[in-house]
XYZ file of C-alpha atoms in Angstrom:
515
model
C 55.495 -0.229 -24.221
C 56.327 2.940 -26.130
C 53.119 2.546 -28.155
C 51.096 2.281 -24.934
C 52.772 5.379 -23.465
C 52.118 7.258 -26.689
C 48.439 6.261 -26.799
C 47.705 6.044 -23.079
C 44.542 8.143 -23.416
C 43.107 5.685 -25.940
C 44.161 2.763 -23.734
C 42.448 4.411 -20.752
C 39.247 4.781 -22.781
C 39.289 1.084 -23.669
C 39.885 0.074 -20.035
C 37.022 2.259 -18.820
C 34.692 0.854 -21.469
C 35.483 -2.629 -20.155
C 34.849 -1.517 -16.562
C 31.592 0.107 -17.642
C 30.545 -3.197 -19.197
C 31.229 -4.929 -15.880
C 29.172 -2.302 -13.986
C 26.325 -2.607 -16.490
C 26.061 -6.350 -17.010
C 27.831 -8.330 -14.264
C 25.326 -9.219 -11.495
C 26.162 -7.598 -8.176
C 28.961 -5.482 -9.656
C 27.707 -2.017 -8.632
C 29.115 -1.182 -5.218
C 27.910 2.364 -4.725
C 24.496 3.775 -3.936
C 23.187 7.326 -3.921
C 20.464 6.549 -1.395
C 17.883 7.518 -4.019
C 17.204 4.089 -5.479
C 13.502 3.888 -6.219
C 13.016 0.920 -8.524
C 14.252 -2.547 -9.319
C 17.021 -3.172 -11.810
C 16.386 -3.762 -15.463
C 16.107 -7.468 -16.223
C 19.235 -7.439 -18.419
C 21.381 -4.662 -16.886
C 22.253 -3.157 -13.537
C 20.604 0.143 -14.480
C 18.068 1.530 -12.047
C 14.931 3.398 -13.188
C 12.841 5.993 -11.396
C 9.056 6.033 -11.466
C 8.946 7.810 -14.847
C 10.575 4.784 -16.446
C 9.333 2.009 -14.133
C 5.983 3.145 -12.709
C 4.961 4.324 -9.258
C 3.963 7.470 -7.408
C 5.669 10.700 -6.488
C 4.060 13.130 -4.059
C 5.343 16.604 -3.290
C 3.688 17.924 -0.138
C 4.601 20.948 1.982
C 4.907 20.510 5.764
C 2.071 22.026 7.784
C 3.409 24.840 9.932
C 4.134 28.490 10.588
C 7.398 29.867 11.968
C 8.098 32.919 14.092
C 11.676 34.106 13.633
C 14.018 36.238 15.729
C 12.410 35.125 18.982
C 15.123 35.603 21.594
C 14.351 32.891 24.131
C 16.874 31.372 26.518
C 17.482 27.642 26.704
C 16.086 27.600 30.254
C 12.786 29.147 29.109
C 12.179 26.872 26.079
C 9.976 24.338 27.875
C 8.011 26.940 29.819
C 7.332 29.055 26.725
C 6.222 25.998 24.723
C 3.799 24.984 27.488
C 2.393 28.523 27.813
C 1.908 28.893 24.068
C 0.224 25.485 23.846
C -2.242 26.559 26.546
C -2.954 29.997 25.084
C -3.356 28.667 21.524
C -5.330 25.616 22.717
C -3.155 23.148 20.803
C -1.374 19.897 21.630
C 2.101 20.316 23.093
C 3.596 18.245 20.265
C 2.350 20.851 17.779
C 4.745 23.514 19.009
C 8.518 23.696 19.025
C 10.656 26.401 20.631
C 14.326 26.414 19.573
C 16.891 28.564 21.355
C 19.600 27.601 18.830
C 17.735 29.142 15.894
C 15.626 31.706 17.817
C 12.447 30.310 16.268
C 9.020 29.159 17.395
C 7.148 26.728 15.147
C 3.509 25.670 15.226
C 2.509 22.516 13.323
C -1.241 22.846 12.863
C -3.646 24.568 10.513
C -5.758 25.717 13.471
C -3.432 28.614 14.309
C -2.890 31.661 12.070
C 0.215 33.809 11.821
C -1.522 36.694 13.600
C -2.598 34.403 16.436
C 0.957 33.135 16.932
C 2.331 36.679 16.913
C -0.263 37.815 19.448
C 0.459 34.831 21.718
C 4.196 35.567 21.648
C 3.638 39.241 22.364
C 1.415 38.284 25.306
C 4.374 36.280 26.667
C 6.649 39.309 26.322
C 8.403 38.379 23.065
C 8.597 40.463 19.888
C 9.057 38.175 16.846
C 10.828 39.685 13.855
C 8.606 37.915 11.338
C 6.003 35.171 11.198
C 5.908 33.168 7.971
C 4.336 30.047 6.537
C 6.440 26.894 6.535
C 8.888 25.221 8.913
C 12.594 25.628 9.606
C 15.314 23.763 7.723
C 16.028 21.724 10.847
C 12.434 20.537 11.075
C 12.280 19.771 7.349
C 15.487 17.715 7.603
C 14.104 15.761 10.579
C 10.849 15.243 8.671
C 12.768 13.741 5.739
C 14.576 11.356 8.096
C 11.344 10.259 9.782
C 9.539 9.685 6.474
C 12.515 7.664 5.223
C 12.311 5.513 8.363
C 8.576 5.011 7.859
C 9.116 3.896 4.281
C 11.945 1.548 5.255
C 9.893 0.024 8.102
C 6.816 -0.384 5.899
C 6.392 -2.485 2.780
C 7.404 0.443 0.556
C 10.997 -0.682 0.035
C 12.995 1.322 -2.462
C 11.263 4.637 -1.718
C 13.166 7.915 -1.629
C 12.566 11.184 0.207
C 14.138 14.603 -0.227
C 13.363 18.217 0.528
C 13.171 20.562 -2.438
C 12.153 24.163 -3.062
C 9.238 24.875 -5.370
C 7.920 28.386 -5.878
C 9.972 29.627 -2.941
C 8.351 27.090 -0.612
C 9.970 24.115 1.054
C 8.397 20.849 -0.088
C 8.975 17.204 0.844
C 9.203 14.998 -2.253
C 8.356 11.321 -1.644
C 8.782 8.704 -4.355
C 7.616 5.094 -4.172
C 7.885 2.541 -7.009
C 4.987 0.295 -7.937
C 2.609 1.986 -5.455
C -0.476 4.142 -5.939
C -1.136 7.488 -4.278
C -3.741 6.220 -1.830
C -1.411 3.587 -0.387
C 1.419 6.080 0.029
C -0.792 8.725 1.631
C -2.354 6.185 4.015
C 1.093 5.511 5.507
C 2.188 9.148 5.776
C -0.969 11.091 6.595
C -0.772 10.098 10.282
C 2.108 11.447 12.338
C 2.541 8.219 14.300
C 2.109 9.699 17.800
C 2.144 6.956 20.458
C 1.351 7.734 24.094
C 0.773 5.621 27.215
C -1.759 6.872 29.766
C -2.832 5.715 33.182
C -6.498 6.497 33.833
C -7.271 6.808 37.540
C -9.553 8.695 39.908
C -8.520 12.134 41.063
C -9.341 13.765 44.406
C -12.858 14.644 43.267
C -13.575 11.058 42.270
C -13.564 11.692 38.492
C -11.471 9.526 36.184
C -8.543 11.474 34.743
C -5.855 10.325 32.218
C -2.203 10.949 33.043
C 0.456 10.468 30.400
C 3.138 8.189 31.819
C 5.167 7.279 28.712
C 5.774 8.400 25.142
C 7.371 6.644 22.216
C 10.761 8.281 22.745
C 11.155 6.403 26.046
C 11.335 2.905 24.542
C 14.738 1.274 24.160
C 13.522 -1.658 22.051
C 10.431 -2.352 19.977
C 9.535 -5.868 18.860
C 7.483 -7.002 15.891
C 3.713 -7.187 15.741
C 2.663 -10.682 16.765
C 0.049 -12.586 18.764
C 0.412 -13.844 22.319
C -0.610 -17.223 23.758
C -4.215 -16.049 24.012
C -4.263 -15.048 20.346
C -4.235 -11.312 21.113
C -2.222 -9.160 18.686
C 0.294 -6.753 20.143
C 3.829 -5.357 20.210
C 6.409 -6.140 22.887
C 8.375 -3.091 24.065
C 11.198 -2.398 26.497
C 11.299 0.907 28.362
C 14.611 2.772 28.394
C 16.544 2.366 31.640
C 16.437 6.112 32.323
C 12.610 6.128 32.259
C 11.797 2.755 33.830
C 12.248 3.764 37.486
C 10.282 7.026 37.221
C 7.534 5.150 35.357
C 7.279 2.575 38.160
C 7.108 5.290 40.821
C 4.424 7.217 38.946
C 2.316 4.076 38.490
C 2.456 3.464 42.262
C 1.509 7.091 42.987
C -1.492 6.773 40.656
C -2.734 3.723 42.559
C -1.579 0.868 40.331
C 0.793 -0.663 42.899
C -1.731 -3.417 43.711
C -2.801 -3.963 40.110
C -6.165 -2.936 38.674
C -9.145 -4.305 36.827
C -10.488 -2.596 33.751
C -13.718 -3.457 31.984
C -13.385 -0.916 29.161
C -12.363 -1.981 25.640
C -10.463 0.031 23.047
C -13.020 -0.539 20.305
C -15.730 0.971 22.510
C -13.988 4.342 22.892
C -12.901 6.913 20.322
C -11.133 9.129 22.878
C -9.285 8.600 26.137
C -11.534 11.103 27.955
C -14.497 8.747 27.650
C -12.775 5.893 29.512
C -13.865 5.321 33.111
C -11.954 2.829 35.204
C -8.440 2.197 36.496
C -6.987 1.398 33.083
C -3.743 1.503 31.151
C -4.365 3.051 27.718
C -2.202 3.152 24.596
C -3.174 5.733 22.005
C -2.036 5.993 18.392
C -2.614 9.410 16.853
C -5.004 10.167 19.712
C -7.139 7.043 19.254
C -7.112 4.273 21.909
C -5.702 1.038 20.507
C -5.315 -0.746 23.844
C -7.275 -0.431 27.074
C -6.614 -2.867 29.900
C -5.912 -3.382 33.576
C -2.701 -4.090 35.461
C -2.048 -7.595 36.768
C -1.397 -7.807 40.537
C 2.032 -9.288 39.884
C 3.003 -6.343 37.707
C 1.706 -3.941 40.363
C 3.915 -5.676 42.916
C 6.883 -5.226 40.564
C 6.070 -1.514 40.415
C 6.142 -1.274 44.214
C 9.289 -3.357 44.745
C 11.253 -1.778 41.922
C 11.728 -5.125 40.149
C 10.016 -3.772 37.033
C 12.850 -1.284 36.500
C 15.292 -4.223 36.332
C 13.406 -5.827 33.427
C 11.068 -3.146 32.012
C 9.485 -5.192 29.230
C 5.783 -5.595 28.556
C 3.419 -6.129 25.616
C 1.053 -3.523 24.222
C -1.921 -5.517 23.013
C -4.313 -4.181 20.391
C -7.746 -5.087 19.104
C -6.504 -6.130 15.646
C -3.328 -7.160 13.856
C -3.605 -4.103 11.584
C -3.504 -1.835 14.634
C -0.546 -3.804 15.970
C 1.384 -3.320 12.726
C 0.570 0.407 12.674
C 1.689 0.649 16.301
C 4.939 -1.142 15.512
C 5.572 1.153 12.522
C 4.972 4.299 14.569
C 7.134 3.125 17.462
C 10.054 2.134 15.237
C 9.961 5.074 12.824
C 9.069 7.722 15.405
C 6.488 10.451 15.035
C 6.693 13.002 12.259
C 7.727 16.392 13.670
C 5.104 18.052 11.449
C 2.195 16.700 9.399
C 2.289 16.849 5.611
C -0.288 18.933 3.760
C -1.585 16.427 1.226
C -4.513 18.721 0.370
C -2.090 21.204 -1.226
C 0.259 18.626 -2.718
C 0.905 17.622 -6.276
C 1.429 14.046 -7.305
C 2.537 11.987 -10.264
C 1.384 8.410 -10.703
C 2.442 6.267 -13.638
C 1.385 2.743 -14.439
C 4.157 0.285 -15.353
C 2.726 0.045 -18.902
C 3.009 3.808 -19.458
C 6.486 3.842 -17.897
C 7.603 1.076 -20.298
C 6.313 3.184 -23.180
C 8.371 6.138 -21.945
C 11.396 3.850 -21.706
C 10.940 2.637 -25.288
C 10.393 6.158 -26.573
C 13.523 7.346 -24.770
C 15.558 4.620 -26.476
C 14.124 5.580 -29.870
C 14.916 9.259 -29.286
C 18.477 8.365 -28.304
C 18.982 6.293 -31.471
C 17.530 9.088 -33.599
C 19.912 11.583 -31.969
C 22.912 9.362 -32.772
C 21.800 8.867 -36.387
C 21.173 12.587 -36.872
C 24.588 13.477 -35.466
C 26.269 10.831 -37.608
C 24.695 12.178 -40.812
C 25.616 15.762 -39.971
C 29.222 14.818 -39.212
C 29.595 12.765 -42.380
C 27.988 15.521 -44.441
C 30.492 18.020 -43.123
C 33.718 16.055 -43.664
C 32.855 13.504 -46.378
C 35.673 11.437 -44.926
C 34.604 8.229 -43.196
C 37.994 7.837 -41.514
C 37.381 11.143 -39.686
C 33.623 10.950 -39.105
C 33.415 7.298 -37.971
C 35.881 7.627 -35.049
C 34.073 10.810 -34.046
C 30.719 9.022 -33.785
C 32.268 5.993 -32.047
C 33.996 8.265 -29.523
C 30.741 10.099 -28.802
C 28.947 6.772 -28.263
C 31.712 5.572 -25.949
C 31.169 8.712 -23.886
C 27.501 7.808 -23.469
C 28.474 4.223 -22.647
C 30.883 5.373 -19.930
C 28.139 7.569 -18.508
C 25.766 4.583 -18.431
C 28.439 2.587 -16.637
C 28.796 5.376 -14.082
C 25.060 5.566 -13.287
C 24.909 1.752 -13.055
C 27.867 1.696 -10.657
C 26.437 4.328 -8.287
C 22.896 2.926 -8.722
C 21.544 6.318 -9.795
C 17.887 5.909 -10.865
C 17.208 7.160 -14.391
C 14.193 9.342 -15.151
C 13.195 11.333 -18.221
C 15.234 14.339 -17.098
C 18.354 12.155 -17.050
C 17.624 10.932 -20.582
C 17.536 14.583 -21.642
C 20.967 14.929 -20.023
C 22.279 11.993 -22.061
C 21.043 13.598 -25.294
C 22.664 16.893 -24.271
C 25.938 15.040 -23.644
C 25.795 13.559 -27.153
C 25.330 17.019 -28.655
C 28.053 18.774 -26.648
C 30.422 15.831 -27.121
C 30.192 15.822 -30.903
C 30.393 19.621 -30.927
C 33.748 19.452 -29.118
C 35.013 16.726 -31.441
C 34.092 18.909 -34.426
C 36.141 21.741 -32.901
C 39.139 19.397 -32.624
C 38.777 18.094 -36.168
C 38.306 21.574 -37.669
C 41.279 23.035 -35.844
C 43.545 20.222 -37.020
C 42.240 19.642 -40.560
C 41.285 23.139 -41.725
C 44.817 24.557 -41.502
C 46.467 22.341 -44.083
C 48.409 19.117 -43.839
C 49.750 17.932 -40.526
C 53.345 17.103 -41.283
C 54.631 16.177 -37.841
C 53.389 15.135 -34.449
C 54.599 18.445 -33.037
C 52.323 20.355 -35.408
C 49.431 18.113 -34.449
C 50.021 18.661 -30.720
C 50.159 22.439 -31.219
C 46.835 22.501 -33.023
C 45.269 19.998 -30.628
C 46.236 22.090 -27.584
C 44.709 25.167 -29.178
C 41.447 23.318 -29.781
C 41.538 21.792 -26.309
C 41.748 25.217 -24.666
C 38.500 26.151 -26.413
C 36.888 22.870 -25.327
C 38.102 23.287 -21.745
C 36.715 26.809 -21.524
C 33.340 25.656 -22.891
C 33.272 22.741 -20.436
C 34.083 25.028 -17.515
C 31.263 27.362 -18.540
C 28.810 24.451 -18.714
C 29.850 23.098 -15.308
C 29.598 26.521 -13.654
C 26.170 27.103 -15.202
C 24.866 23.675 -14.159
C 26.391 23.509 -10.658
C 23.711 25.593 -8.888
C 21.029 23.215 -10.191
C 22.696 20.290 -8.389
C 22.511 21.915 -4.939
C 19.315 23.983 -5.040
C 16.912 21.033 -4.616
C 15.051 21.765 -7.847
C 13.779 18.255 -8.411
C 14.156 16.903 -11.945
C 16.486 19.746 -12.957
C 19.058 18.462 -10.462
C 19.197 15.084 -12.212
C 19.600 16.732 -15.607
C 22.449 18.892 -14.277
C 24.259 15.969 -12.625
C 24.186 13.828 -15.760
C 25.330 16.748 -17.927
C 28.219 17.656 -15.617
C 29.458 14.070 -15.304
C 29.201 13.662 -19.090
C 31.210 16.841 -19.682
C 33.905 15.713 -17.236
C 34.142 12.297 -18.912
C 34.472 14.021 -22.261
C 37.151 16.512 -21.222
C 39.351 14.080 -19.333
C 38.822 10.852 -21.287
C 37.021 10.794 -24.646
C 38.278 14.073 -26.195
C 41.969 13.223 -25.561
C 41.337 9.652 -26.814
C 39.837 11.023 -30.051
C 42.990 13.131 -30.379
C 45.101 9.950 -30.296
C 42.911 8.390 -32.990
C 43.013 11.488 -35.181
C 46.782 11.799 -34.839
C 47.277 8.338 -36.339
C 44.923 9.224 -39.202
C 46.296 12.601 -40.259
C 49.977 12.836 -39.284
C 52.033 12.104 -42.386
C 55.268 11.539 -40.513
C 55.801 11.103 -36.823
């Protein structure tokens, strides 16, 4: 027991190496997840790889929008101001957002310039402090959440989304493994706006659409399927709070006795062209369902029975439209469109990613060999150099175990962090060895501890400097630099608290002449 207490740092290193082996090689061992997993595991380990080492696509696209700041609007006037601005700017109401909490007004379309937004606000009696390109942090955060939901609801499992800052501009970074750019863009280029209209005759006898529901008013959305007649569609349930008002509005619009509708969705590219008493579902402004109301359903509207069980099926003209409708209803609409015209993308084939993976392994081996030769050349003492190299390798192994446990996907920037950890680790071990060996024989354990503490203060100060320098990179959303900083910081912490003290235990047994 005394030997264990005396060498507890070395014992701790051995235990952690064993745990790292479990995290790396035992199936199902990793229990953590960063939420950034973007690829399948390696066939032989639990390591995860990003698109640079597994293949896939990454797109960085800015949100479309301009923001007026310092607009002092009360909470009671938010809705009225949004409606007035939408009318004066001739844009859809969903393309404008007025926020009393942040004193901002956002417009999500390329059809409005900064000067036009400023003029419209001034015409309403407001004096914005500034009007800039881009959206607010709140909108960008909501956009990330919505894109994540779209990816999770679609076939793009394993995708990751984050907001980063590039060139002073907020950008949404979307990564999808084993997918090409066209497939990813096809899912995200549409905002997923679903609306339900009732088309009926107004007082002048013309057919006029009235929006009666939107996608936020559904409590449950089913899966795309076909009904008994072979028609594709999606079954939905209206939220209890909206069901009664929906029934009343349908009665007021003349659907209380049902209706017949001879129009078809595939015959119309806009809701304005539809003539007839029809229910219309639009997806991104395009009709995907046009149909009448059965007399029995109209009776339910009048009696109020519909509000007790507000479930119906939105049929579409094709299964593809039904799946797109389901995706948009479940994921929700994007608060702002993404500007794919001004985006940058990276697409790597699996073959090229495998080559990067092999090259990374070769570079890592070369780094270890180079360090080993330099260390041996300096000391010419295998009993000093060999434990130094083994300790440095154990540090890398512990770091691999950590990334396998948290399921952190490795990219090329992380490999650079591993190589940096090897260099800084051996550098610190050289400081320890020099401080202890260059001042003559170490006669007692007390002398060794005195010299080791002196060296450790230098190592600790260097580690603190590295962590402070790297910390901003982990929180500033700088893309690949964040991964490099995280790996470097974790490697430094492992070295300071585990591997450097363990090397001290090894060196003490090698150099102390009497204990």
